[in-house]
Short mmCIF file of C-alpha atoms (C1' of nucleotides) in Angstrom, two decimals:
data_model
loop_
_atom_site.label_atom_id
_atom_site.label_comp_id
_atom_site.label_asym_id
_atom_site.label_seq_id
_atom_site.Cartn_x
_atom_site.Cartn_y
_atom_site.Cartn_z
CA MET A 22 0.00 0.00 0.00
CA HIS A 23 2.89 2.34 0.63
CA GLN A 24 3.90 1.77 -2.98
CA ARG A 25 3.83 5.44 -3.84
CA LEU A 26 5.81 6.40 -0.77
CA ILE A 27 8.32 3.71 -1.56
CA ALA A 28 8.49 4.83 -5.17
CA ARG A 29 9.19 8.35 -3.93
CA LEU A 30 11.87 7.29 -1.48
CA GLN A 31 13.40 5.03 -4.07
CA ALA A 32 13.49 7.83 -6.65
CA VAL A 33 14.61 10.52 -4.27
CA SER A 34 16.79 8.81 -1.69
CA GLY A 35 17.38 5.19 -2.65
CA LEU A 36 16.48 2.34 -0.29
CA ALA A 37 18.27 -0.75 0.93
CA GLN A 38 16.61 -4.16 1.22
CA GLU A 39 16.26 -4.07 5.00
CA GLU A 40 14.84 -0.60 4.86
CA LEU A 41 12.22 -1.71 2.40
CA ALA A 42 11.18 -4.54 4.65
CA VAL A 43 10.84 -2.34 7.69
CA LEU A 44 8.92 0.26 5.73
CA ASN A 45 6.50 -2.32 4.47
CA ALA A 46 5.87 -3.43 8.02
CA LEU A 47 4.74 0.04 9.10
CA PRO A 48 1.36 -0.21 10.78
CA HIS A 49 -1.27 2.10 9.41
CA THR A 50 -4.95 2.59 8.86
CA VAL A 51 -6.44 3.61 5.54
CA ARG A 52 -9.01 6.32 5.18
CA SER A 53 -10.91 7.93 2.32
CA LEU A 54 -11.51 11.65 2.11
CA ASP A 55 -14.06 13.72 0.25
CA ASP A 56 -13.42 16.82 -1.76
CA ARG A 57 -12.38 19.70 0.52
CA GLU A 58 -12.45 17.51 3.61
CA SER A 59 -9.81 18.64 6.06
CA ILE A 60 -7.48 16.27 7.88
CA LEU A 61 -5.84 18.70 10.25
CA LYS A 62 -6.51 22.32 11.09
CA GLU A 63 -4.27 25.13 12.24
CA GLY A 64 -3.71 24.75 15.95
CA ASP A 65 -4.37 21.01 16.04
CA GLY A 66 -1.89 18.79 17.77
CA ALA A 67 -0.95 15.77 15.67
CA PHE A 68 -0.17 12.26 16.89
CA ASN A 69 -0.04 10.62 13.50
CA CYS A 70 1.45 11.22 10.12
CA VAL A 71 -0.47 10.95 6.90
CA VAL A 72 0.83 9.19 3.80
CA LEU A 73 -1.07 10.24 0.72
CA ILE A 74 -2.00 7.11 -1.21
CA SER A 75 -4.11 8.55 -3.99
CA GLY A 76 -5.55 11.93 -4.89
CA PHE A 77 -4.28 15.36 -3.92
CA LEU A 78 -3.88 17.27 -0.68
CA TYR A 79 -2.90 20.82 -0.02
CA ARG A 80 -1.73 22.78 2.97
CA ARG A 81 -3.25 26.18 3.40
CA LYS A 82 -3.32 29.05 5.78
CA ILE A 83 -5.32 32.21 6.15
CA VAL A 84 -2.92 35.10 5.65
CA GLY A 85 -4.31 38.58 5.98
CA ASP A 86 -7.67 38.35 4.25
CA ARG A 87 -6.67 35.61 1.88
CA ASN A 88 -6.56 31.89 1.69
CA GLN A 89 -3.04 30.97 0.77
CA ILE A 90 -2.21 27.47 -0.43
CA LEU A 91 1.26 26.75 0.90
CA SER A 92 1.94 23.52 -0.95
CA LEU A 93 0.36 20.82 -3.06
CA HIS A 94 0.88 17.16 -2.34
CA VAL A 95 0.87 14.13 -4.57
CA PRO A 96 0.71 10.43 -3.67
CA GLY A 97 3.75 9.25 -1.78
CA ASP A 98 4.05 12.54 0.12
CA ILE A 99 3.85 12.79 3.90
CA PRO A 100 2.65 16.39 4.20
CA ASP A 101 2.67 16.43 7.97
CA LEU A 102 5.92 14.60 8.63
CA MET A 103 7.14 17.63 10.52
CA THR A 104 4.52 17.04 13.21
CA LEU A 105 6.81 14.33 14.50
CA TYR A 106 8.86 17.10 16.13
CA LEU A 107 6.61 20.14 15.73
CA PRO A 108 3.25 18.62 16.60
CA THR A 109 1.19 21.80 16.52
CA MET A 110 -0.10 22.56 13.05
CA ASP A 111 0.47 26.09 11.78
CA HIS A 112 -1.80 25.53 8.78
CA ASP A 113 -4.62 23.28 7.54
CA LEU A 114 -4.23 20.04 5.63
CA ILE A 115 -7.04 19.47 3.15
CA SER A 116 -8.03 17.01 0.48
CA VAL A 117 -8.79 18.20 -3.06
CA GLY A 118 -11.03 15.80 -4.85
CA GLN A 119 -11.47 12.32 -3.46
CA SER A 120 -8.34 10.96 -1.92
CA VAL A 121 -7.06 8.08 0.16
CA VAL A 122 -4.53 8.39 2.93
CA GLY A 123 -2.73 6.03 5.26
CA THR A 124 -2.43 7.14 8.86
CA VAL A 125 0.70 6.12 10.74
CA PRO A 126 1.07 6.83 14.47
CA HIS A 127 4.09 8.88 15.46
CA ALA A 128 4.96 6.08 17.86
CA ALA A 129 5.14 3.62 14.98
CA LEU A 130 7.54 5.89 13.12
CA ARG A 131 9.74 6.31 16.16
CA ALA A 132 9.76 2.56 16.69
CA MET A 133 10.76 2.12 13.07
CA PHE A 134 13.64 4.56 13.54
CA ASP A 135 14.86 2.54 16.52
CA ARG A 136 14.76 -0.64 14.55
CA GLN A 137 16.36 0.81 11.44
CA PRO A 138 18.28 3.98 12.34
CA SER A 139 19.34 4.56 8.75
CA LEU A 140 15.72 5.47 8.01
CA VAL A 141 16.07 8.50 10.26
CA HIS A 142 18.22 10.02 7.57
CA THR A 143 15.78 9.05 4.86
CA PHE A 144 12.87 10.69 6.62
CA TRP A 145 14.87 13.65 7.77
CA ARG A 146 15.83 14.14 4.17
CA GLU A 147 12.17 13.99 3.21
CA THR A 148 11.50 16.98 5.45
CA LEU A 149 14.51 18.72 3.92
CA ILE A 150 13.12 18.28 0.44
CA ASP A 151 9.80 19.59 1.64
CA ALA A 152 11.71 22.62 2.93
CA ALA A 153 13.57 22.97 -0.36
CA ILE A 154 10.25 23.19 -2.15
CA PHE A 155 9.11 25.98 0.14
CA ARG A 156 12.41 27.74 -0.37
CA HIS A 157 11.94 27.43 -4.10
CA TRP A 158 8.50 28.99 -3.81
CA VAL A 159 9.79 31.85 -1.75
CA GLY A 160 11.93 32.58 -4.78
CA ASN A 161 9.07 32.09 -7.22
CA LEU A 162 6.60 34.26 -5.34
CA GLY A 163 9.16 36.93 -4.59
CA ALA A 164 10.63 37.26 -8.05
CA LEU A 165 8.40 35.91 -10.81
CA ASP A 166 5.36 37.26 -12.60
CA ALA A 167 2.11 35.36 -13.01
CA LEU A 168 3.00 33.45 -16.17
CA HIS A 169 6.26 32.15 -14.77
CA ARG A 170 4.77 31.21 -11.41
CA VAL A 171 2.07 29.11 -12.98
CA ALA A 172 4.54 27.54 -15.38
CA GLN A 173 6.76 26.65 -12.43
CA LEU A 174 3.82 25.07 -10.66
CA PHE A 175 3.05 22.72 -13.52
CA CYS A 176 6.70 21.87 -14.13
CA GLU A 177 7.10 20.92 -10.51
CA LEU A 178 3.93 18.88 -10.39
CA ALA A 179 4.90 16.96 -13.49
CA VAL A 180 8.23 15.92 -12.01
CA ARG A 181 6.77 14.96 -8.65
CA LEU A 182 4.02 12.93 -10.28
CA GLU A 183 6.56 11.30 -12.53
CA PHE A 184 8.55 10.13 -9.50
CA VAL A 185 5.57 8.12 -8.33
CA GLY A 186 4.45 6.91 -11.71
CA LEU A 187 1.38 9.09 -12.08
CA LEU A 188 2.38 10.94 -15.21
CA ASN A 189 1.30 9.29 -18.48
CA ARG A 190 2.67 10.85 -21.61
CA GLY A 191 2.47 14.31 -20.14
CA SER A 192 -1.02 13.84 -18.71
CA PHE A 193 -2.23 13.54 -15.17
CA ALA A 194 -5.43 13.71 -13.15
CA PHE A 195 -5.82 17.14 -11.59
CA PRO A 196 -8.84 17.93 -9.43
CA LEU A 197 -7.91 21.51 -8.54
CA THR A 198 -9.83 24.55 -9.71
CA GLN A 199 -8.36 27.66 -11.27
CA ALA A 200 -9.05 29.44 -8.01
CA ASP A 201 -6.86 26.87 -6.25
CA ILE A 202 -4.01 27.52 -8.61
CA GLY A 203 -4.46 31.20 -7.99
CA SER A 204 -4.24 30.86 -4.26
CA ALA A 205 -1.18 28.66 -4.59
CA CYS A 206 0.54 31.19 -6.85
CA GLY A 207 -0.57 34.32 -5.03
CA LEU A 208 -2.84 35.45 -7.87
CA SER A 209 -6.47 36.42 -8.19
CA THR A 210 -8.82 33.95 -9.83
CA VAL A 211 -9.39 36.25 -12.77
CA HIS A 212 -5.76 36.73 -13.49
CA THR A 213 -5.09 33.03 -13.02
CA ASN A 214 -7.66 32.37 -15.69
CA ARG A 215 -5.96 34.75 -18.09
CA THR A 216 -2.57 33.30 -17.31
CA LEU A 217 -3.79 29.78 -18.03
CA GLN A 218 -5.18 31.00 -21.31
CA ALA A 219 -1.78 32.38 -22.17
CA LEU A 220 -0.21 28.99 -21.51
CA ARG A 221 -2.85 27.28 -23.63
CA ARG A 222 -2.36 29.75 -26.43
CA ARG A 223 1.33 28.90 -26.43
CA GLY A 224 0.49 25.22 -26.67
CA LEU A 225 2.04 24.45 -23.29
CA LEU A 226 -1.04 23.34 -21.39
CA GLU A 227 -4.28 21.52 -22.06
CA TRP A 228 -6.93 21.11 -19.41
CA ARG A 229 -10.17 19.25 -19.96
CA GLY A 230 -12.30 18.26 -17.01
CA GLU A 231 -9.99 16.88 -14.36
CA MET A 232 -7.23 15.99 -16.77
CA VAL A 233 -4.21 18.16 -17.44
CA THR A 234 -1.80 17.59 -20.30
CA LEU A 235 1.54 19.25 -20.84
CA PRO A 236 2.04 18.73 -24.57
CA ASN A 237 5.53 20.16 -24.64
CA ARG A 238 7.30 19.81 -21.34
CA GLY A 239 10.61 20.90 -22.73
CA ALA A 240 9.19 24.21 -23.89
CA LEU A 241 7.29 24.67 -20.64
CA GLU A 242 10.43 24.07 -18.60
CA ALA A 243 12.35 26.42 -20.85
CA LEU A 244 9.76 29.13 -20.36
CA ALA A 245 9.82 28.63 -16.59
CA ASP A 246 13.59 28.25 -16.51
CA PHE A 247 12.84 25.16 -14.49
CA ASN A 248 15.45 22.96 -12.87
CA ALA A 249 14.26 19.93 -10.91
CA ASP A 250 17.34 19.49 -8.74
CA TYR A 251 15.63 20.79 -5.64
CA LEU A 252 13.09 17.97 -5.74
CA GLN A 253 15.51 15.15 -5.12
CA ARG A 254 18.67 14.15 -3.44
CA SER A 255 21.44 15.83 -5.33
CA SER A 256 22.78 12.79 -7.10
CA LYS A 257 24.50 14.10 -10.17
CA SER A 258 27.81 15.66 -9.18
CA ALA A 259 29.72 18.07 -11.35
CA MET B 22 31.57 30.16 21.59
CA HIS B 23 28.42 28.33 20.63
CA GLN B 24 26.64 30.47 23.20
CA ARG B 25 24.19 31.88 20.69
CA LEU B 26 23.44 28.47 19.25
CA ILE B 27 22.93 27.14 22.73
CA ALA B 28 20.73 30.08 23.63
CA ARG B 29 18.66 29.32 20.54
CA LEU B 30 18.36 25.64 21.24
CA GLN B 31 17.57 26.36 24.85
CA ALA B 32 14.87 28.85 23.89
CA VAL B 33 13.43 26.81 21.08
CA SER B 34 13.89 23.19 22.06
CA GLY B 35 15.21 22.95 25.60
CA LEU B 36 18.43 21.09 26.36
CA ALA B 37 19.43 18.50 28.93
CA GLN B 38 22.73 18.62 30.84
CA GLU B 39 24.41 15.84 28.85
CA GLU B 40 23.33 17.43 25.62
CA LEU B 41 24.88 20.71 26.62
CA ALA B 42 28.17 19.01 27.40
CA VAL B 43 28.30 17.23 24.07
CA LEU B 44 27.38 20.38 22.22
CA ASN B 45 30.12 22.32 23.90
CA ALA B 46 32.61 19.69 22.86
CA LEU B 47 31.81 20.13 19.16
CA PRO B 48 35.02 20.74 17.23
CA HIS B 49 34.98 23.80 15.05
CA THR B 50 37.08 26.49 13.49
CA VAL B 51 36.24 30.17 13.70
CA ARG B 52 36.32 32.47 10.72
CA SER B 53 35.60 36.13 10.06
CA LEU B 54 33.77 37.33 7.00
CA ASP B 55 33.64 40.67 5.25
CA ASP B 56 30.57 42.46 4.02
CA ARG B 57 29.06 40.57 1.05
CA GLU B 58 31.61 37.78 1.30
CA SER B 59 30.05 34.51 0.26
CA ILE B 60 30.49 31.26 2.19
CA LEU B 61 28.83 28.88 -0.23
CA LYS B 62 27.51 29.28 -3.74
CA GLU B 63 24.73 27.59 -5.63
CA GLY B 64 26.00 24.25 -6.87
CA ASP B 65 28.69 23.89 -4.23
CA GLY B 66 28.92 20.65 -2.31
CA ALA B 67 29.19 21.19 1.41
CA PHE B 68 31.18 19.12 3.91
CA ASN B 69 30.71 21.42 6.86
CA CYS B 70 27.98 23.33 8.57
CA VAL B 71 28.24 26.94 9.58
CA VAL B 72 27.13 28.30 12.93
CA LEU B 73 26.66 32.04 12.84
CA ILE B 74 28.40 33.52 15.86
CA SER B 75 27.96 37.23 15.23
CA GLY B 76 26.64 39.38 12.42
CA PHE B 77 24.12 38.52 9.75
CA LEU B 78 23.98 36.08 6.84
CA TYR B 79 21.47 35.63 4.10
CA ARG B 80 20.67 32.96 1.61
CA ARG B 81 19.91 34.12 -1.88
CA LYS B 82 19.23 32.82 -5.31
CA ILE B 83 18.92 34.29 -8.76
CA VAL B 84 15.34 33.80 -9.87
CA GLY B 85 14.42 34.98 -13.32
CA ASP B 86 16.27 38.27 -13.64
CA ARG B 87 16.23 39.07 -9.94
CA ASN B 88 18.26 38.47 -6.86
CA GLN B 89 15.93 36.95 -4.32
CA ILE B 90 16.92 36.77 -0.68
CA LEU B 91 15.40 33.55 0.62
CA SER B 92 16.10 34.03 4.31
CA LEU B 93 17.96 36.13 6.82
CA HIS B 94 20.03 34.57 9.57
CA VAL B 95 20.93 35.77 13.01
CA PRO B 96 23.56 34.50 15.45
CA GLY B 97 22.84 30.99 16.66
CA ASP B 98 21.45 29.92 13.29
CA ILE B 99 22.93 27.11 11.22
CA PRO B 100 21.79 28.25 7.80
CA ASP B 101 23.23 25.27 5.96
CA LEU B 102 22.26 22.51 8.37
CA MET B 103 20.34 20.85 5.55
CA THR B 104 23.60 20.18 3.70
CA LEU B 105 24.06 17.30 6.12
CA TYR B 106 21.63 15.32 3.97
CA LEU B 107 21.28 17.51 0.89
CA PRO B 108 24.89 18.53 0.37
CA THR B 109 24.47 20.38 -2.91
CA MET B 110 23.57 24.02 -2.36
CA ASP B 111 20.61 25.33 -4.33
CA HIS B 112 21.38 28.92 -3.34
CA ASP B 113 24.23 31.14 -2.08
CA LEU B 114 25.09 31.82 1.53
CA ILE B 115 26.45 35.32 2.06
CA SER B 116 27.55 37.57 4.90
CA VAL B 117 25.98 41.01 5.33
CA GLY B 118 28.26 43.31 7.21
CA GLN B 119 31.17 41.83 9.13
CA SER B 120 30.35 38.52 10.69
CA VAL B 121 31.95 35.60 12.47
CA VAL B 122 31.05 31.99 11.89
CA GLY B 123 32.07 28.65 13.34
CA THR B 124 32.64 25.85 10.89
CA VAL B 125 31.75 22.33 12.00
CA PRO B 126 32.53 19.31 9.82
CA HIS B 127 29.58 17.13 8.91
CA ALA B 128 31.53 14.22 10.31
CA ALA B 129 31.71 15.92 13.70
CA LEU B 130 27.96 16.41 13.73
CA ARG B 131 27.34 12.79 12.80
CA ALA B 132 29.72 11.68 15.51
CA MET B 133 27.86 13.85 17.98
CA PHE B 134 24.58 12.23 16.94
CA ASP B 135 26.06 8.80 17.58
CA ARG B 136 27.22 9.83 20.99
CA GLN B 137 24.02 11.62 21.96
CA PRO B 138 21.16 10.37 19.78
CA SER B 139 18.65 12.70 21.44
CA LEU B 140 20.40 15.55 19.67
CA VAL B 141 19.27 14.14 16.35
CA HIS B 142 15.80 15.27 17.28
CA THR B 143 17.04 18.66 18.38
CA PHE B 144 18.82 19.29 15.11
CA TRP B 145 16.12 17.75 13.00
CA ARG B 146 13.74 20.12 14.71
CA GLU B 147 16.06 23.00 13.84
CA THR B 148 15.65 22.17 10.17
CA LEU B 149 11.91 21.93 10.68
CA ILE B 150 11.78 25.42 12.16
CA ASP B 151 13.84 26.65 9.25
CA ALA B 152 11.21 25.07 7.00
CA ALA B 153 8.39 26.64 9.01
CA ILE B 154 9.92 30.04 8.38
CA PHE B 155 10.00 29.42 4.65
CA ARG B 156 6.43 28.21 4.79
CA HIS B 157 5.48 31.36 6.61
CA TRP B 158 7.11 33.44 3.91
CA VAL B 159 5.33 31.59 1.17
CA GLY B 160 2.20 32.85 2.86
CA ASN B 161 3.57 36.36 3.29
CA LEU B 162 4.78 36.73 -0.28
CA GLY B 163 1.70 35.12 -1.73
CA ALA B 164 -0.90 37.04 0.23
CA LEU B 165 0.40 40.27 1.73
CA ASP B 166 1.05 43.72 0.32
CA ALA B 167 4.30 45.61 0.75
CA LEU B 168 3.53 47.22 4.10
CA HIS B 169 2.55 43.96 5.73
CA ARG B 170 5.47 42.02 4.30
CA VAL B 171 8.01 44.45 5.64
CA ALA B 172 6.23 44.61 8.98
CA GLN B 173 6.33 40.81 9.16
CA LEU B 174 10.03 40.86 8.43
CA PHE B 175 10.83 43.13 11.34
CA CYS B 176 8.51 41.32 13.71
CA GLU B 177 10.21 38.05 12.90
CA LEU B 178 13.69 39.46 13.22
CA ALA B 179 12.91 40.96 16.60
CA VAL B 180 11.75 37.65 18.01
CA ARG B 181 14.66 35.70 16.61
CA LEU B 182 17.15 38.22 17.91
CA GLU B 183 15.43 38.19 21.26
CA PHE B 184 15.90 34.43 21.51
CA VAL B 185 19.64 34.88 21.39
CA GLY B 186 19.82 38.00 23.52
CA LEU B 187 20.57 40.47 20.77
CA LEU B 188 17.56 42.70 21.20
CA ASN B 189 18.00 45.60 23.61
CA ARG B 190 14.88 47.54 24.41
CA GLY B 191 13.57 47.14 20.90
CA SER B 192 16.87 47.97 19.23
CA PHE B 193 19.30 45.84 17.32
CA ALA B 194 22.25 46.16 14.98
CA PHE B 195 21.15 45.79 11.39
CA PRO B 196 23.69 46.01 8.56
CA LEU B 197 21.28 45.42 5.67
CA THR B 198 20.40 48.03 3.07
CA GLN B 199 16.93 48.95 1.94
CA ALA B 200 17.66 47.13 -1.28
CA ASP B 201 18.29 43.97 0.76
CA ILE B 202 14.95 44.28 2.47
CA GLY B 203 13.37 44.74 -0.90
CA SER B 204 14.89 41.61 -2.32
CA ALA B 205 13.86 39.66 0.76
CA CYS B 206 10.28 40.89 0.50
CA GLY B 207 9.97 40.69 -3.26
CA LEU B 208 9.80 44.47 -3.70
CA SER B 209 11.71 47.03 -5.70
CA THR B 210 14.16 49.26 -3.86
CA VAL B 211 12.07 52.32 -4.52
CA HIS B 212 8.92 50.83 -3.18
CA THR B 213 10.77 49.40 -0.20
CA ASN B 214 11.92 52.90 0.60
CA ARG B 215 8.37 54.21 0.50
CA THR B 216 7.14 51.34 2.59
CA LEU B 217 9.76 51.99 5.24
CA GLN B 218 8.74 55.62 5.29
CA ALA B 219 5.18 54.54 5.93
CA LEU B 220 6.32 52.48 8.90
CA ARG B 221 8.36 55.38 10.23
CA ARG B 222 5.44 57.74 9.79
CA ARG B 223 3.33 55.43 11.90
CA GLY B 224 6.00 55.42 14.59
CA LEU B 225 6.68 51.73 14.20
CA LEU B 226 10.26 51.86 12.98
CA GLU B 227 13.36 53.94 13.48
CA TRP B 228 16.51 53.32 11.53
CA ARG B 229 19.69 55.31 11.99
CA GLY B 230 22.93 54.07 10.54
CA GLU B 231 23.17 50.37 11.30
CA MET B 232 20.78 50.48 14.21
CA VAL B 233 17.10 49.65 13.97
CA THR B 234 14.60 50.37 16.72
CA LEU B 235 11.04 49.14 16.97
CA PRO B 236 9.54 51.69 19.35
CA ASN B 237 6.19 49.95 19.60
CA ARG B 238 6.45 46.26 19.00
CA GLY B 239 2.90 45.61 20.09
CA ALA B 240 1.53 47.96 17.46
CA LEU B 241 3.87 46.61 14.83
CA GLU B 242 2.81 43.05 15.55
CA ALA B 243 -0.82 44.12 15.50
CA LEU B 244 -0.36 45.76 12.12
CA ALA B 245 1.38 42.67 10.75
CA ASP B 246 -1.05 40.32 12.49
CA PHE B 247 2.09 38.60 13.69
CA ASN B 248 2.17 35.40 15.67
CA ALA B 249 5.55 34.00 16.67
CA ASP B 250 4.48 30.39 17.21
CA TYR B 251 6.14 29.20 14.02
CA LEU B 252 9.56 30.24 15.30
CA GLN B 253 9.75 27.84 18.18
CA ARG B 254 8.73 24.46 19.41
CA SER B 255 5.03 24.64 20.05
CA SER B 256 5.14 24.72 23.81
CA LYS B 257 1.85 26.22 24.87
CA SER B 258 -0.90 23.66 24.47
CA ALA B 259 -4.56 24.55 24.36
"C1'" DC C 16 37.21 67.46 -0.84
"C1'" DG C 17 35.77 63.91 -3.94
"C1'" DG C 18 33.71 59.58 -4.84
"C1'" DA C 19 30.87 55.63 -4.11
"C1'" DG C 20 27.18 53.58 -2.24
"C1'" DT C 21 22.70 54.41 -0.21
"C1'" DA C 22 18.46 56.84 0.45
"C1'" DT C 23 14.84 59.74 -1.48
"C1'" DT C 24 11.62 61.81 -4.71
"C1'" DG C 25 8.76 62.41 -8.94
"C1'" DA C 26 6.31 60.66 -12.75
"C1'" DG C 27 4.69 57.50 -16.14
"C1'" DG C 28 3.41 52.87 -17.16
"C1'" DC C 29 2.32 48.10 -16.54
"C1'" DC C 30 0.79 44.06 -14.22
"C1'" DT C 31 -2.56 42.51 -11.37
"C1'" DT C 32 -6.79 43.26 -8.76
"C1'" DT C 33 -11.50 44.19 -8.19
"C1'" DC C 34 -16.14 44.44 -9.62
"C1'" DA C 35 -19.71 42.72 -12.21
"C1'" DA C 36 -21.89 40.29 -15.72
"C1'" DC C 37 -22.23 36.34 -18.45
"C1'" DT C 38 -21.33 31.56 -20.13
"C1'" DT C 39 -20.46 26.85 -19.56
"C1'" DA C 40 -20.50 22.51 -17.11
"C1'" DA C 41 -22.29 19.44 -13.91
"C1'" DG C 42 -25.72 17.61 -10.79
"C1'" DT C 43 -30.66 17.36 -8.82
"C1'" DG C 44 -35.39 16.61 -8.84
"C1'" DG C 45 -39.82 16.40 -10.93
"C1'" DC D 20 -35.48 13.90 -20.06
"C1'" DC D 21 -35.62 18.65 -19.21
"C1'" DA D 22 -35.93 22.76 -16.09
"C1'" DC D 23 -33.49 24.36 -12.24
"C1'" DT D 24 -29.47 25.20 -9.38
"C1'" DT D 25 -24.87 25.83 -8.24
"C1'" DA D 26 -19.98 25.85 -8.99
"C1'" DA D 27 -16.46 26.91 -12.19
"C1'" DG D 28 -14.70 29.30 -16.07
"C1'" DT D 29 -14.60 33.58 -18.99
"C1'" DT D 30 -14.77 38.39 -20.34
"C1'" DG D 31 -14.66 43.58 -20.08
"C1'" DA D 32 -13.38 47.64 -17.92
"C1'" DA D 33 -11.78 50.61 -14.37
"C1'" DA D 34 -8.77 51.20 -10.37
"C1'" DG D 35 -4.66 50.47 -7.79
"C1'" DG D 36 -0.29 48.90 -6.17
"C1'" DC D 37 4.10 48.39 -7.50
"C1'" DC D 38 7.81 48.92 -10.97
"C1'" DT D 39 10.96 51.38 -13.86
"C1'" DC D 40 13.44 55.25 -15.14
"C1'" DA D 41 15.85 59.14 -13.88
"C1'" DA D 42 17.38 62.71 -11.17
"C1'" DT D 43 18.63 64.49 -6.59
"C1'" DA D 44 20.14 64.38 -1.72
"C1'" DC D 45 22.80 62.08 1.76
"C1'" DT D 46 26.45 59.74 4.30
"C1'" DC D 47 30.48 57.70 5.02
"C1'" DC D 48 35.38 57.27 4.07
"C1'" DG D 49 39.89 57.64 2.01
#
DNA sequence: CGGAGTATTGAGGCCTTTCAACTTAAGTGG
DNA sequence: CCACTTAAGTTGAAAGGCCTCAATACTCCG
């Protein structure tokens, strides 16, 4: 069931045999979520971590008079891993579309770390990649205009979905609305709409129903000046 | 010498006696840096971590055609702690004004973790707080206007400096330029200047030479709608 | 005193927002 | 199966915040 998580860890960190075994033995309960159902809210104290199995989640916070989406999450992600050491949520964790999550008690994770200490590094690194994504978005939101922000968003999603085998010839299921994209990119809904039209006009994005296609990823990544290094363990040395 | 780091850890995580002893035994070399001298550059592989002893550092990246400051660092911070598991830098690390840093080999940190495994959690948590700050700034940059962004910046700095005993009756040394603040907040230099004037006009900020004073922190925090919970281990439960 | 970097000011322009109306898509009930 | 309802997407136009350009005033330092 943790296949997506394991695919992620395999792609991003690499896993040894023993580690795989221990990971597979992680106790967990499975739960389905409806569209816009929230898992955790700002201020909640967490005693479990959530592994996204299928669907999408996002983290969001009310900032000023807006709803800001802080991050999007794809299957294999553990969006609340940090609650292991910072148990009080400073934002909400919400499902977009129908999704399925596995819930793993903090205690089970700690027990796993005792049994297989090398996994501490693997999971620590997971939180570091999560941080790298936020850092990247600090740069995006601070320095890029609407077109480039949205392009960055889709480039990043494509790579992350690819890691876990959910990208098929440039296409993927995508249950978000344009308003969601706007609040992730710090844009109004209206301007998000116009920005998406610009991407469509350039032949870089197709979006029908809940299916998004990136017909020309190379061109999209060129437009966004996208580099995926921050999404994985730096493997390739100079 | 690690006094500031220890003050931070004490304020943010709490430390046991044995942990203190082990921390104090950390081998390190001390080094002085000039204004705008860089410690690490994007693409570099790191084998050490840097503890800021005095002065300021920032992390920055070129995004599009801009120089974006990703984060500011005060004494006690370890701005490149994440290189322990993600050794390739995805941004630069630079001194602002004269500063002093301690350099600790990764190997020494790992050895310390072996000797005192509880410190793994302490340092992991440090990286999680670093991440929480980035997350907070994703919200700030995505949702706030210039005045509120800059107000947030000074509120945050005040708290972080306070943790390590570098805030004296609302005043602190501050070697950054207005242009720096602009590139941290995603604003042009000109508009940053006007925004700072607005804060001064409201009696919320004084800035003479390299000294900043926040004459009315309560009012500043009210304006920014600032809540410092993200900067420390969530201690206060409901 | 001169020079360089920093801060400040004015003005025009652009990107993005807001407001408001309208269209399309999807789902419900009679 | 179609009218009705609601959410999501689209469009136009005006307003606003922030940017850029460009010139001027400081401030510090050799």
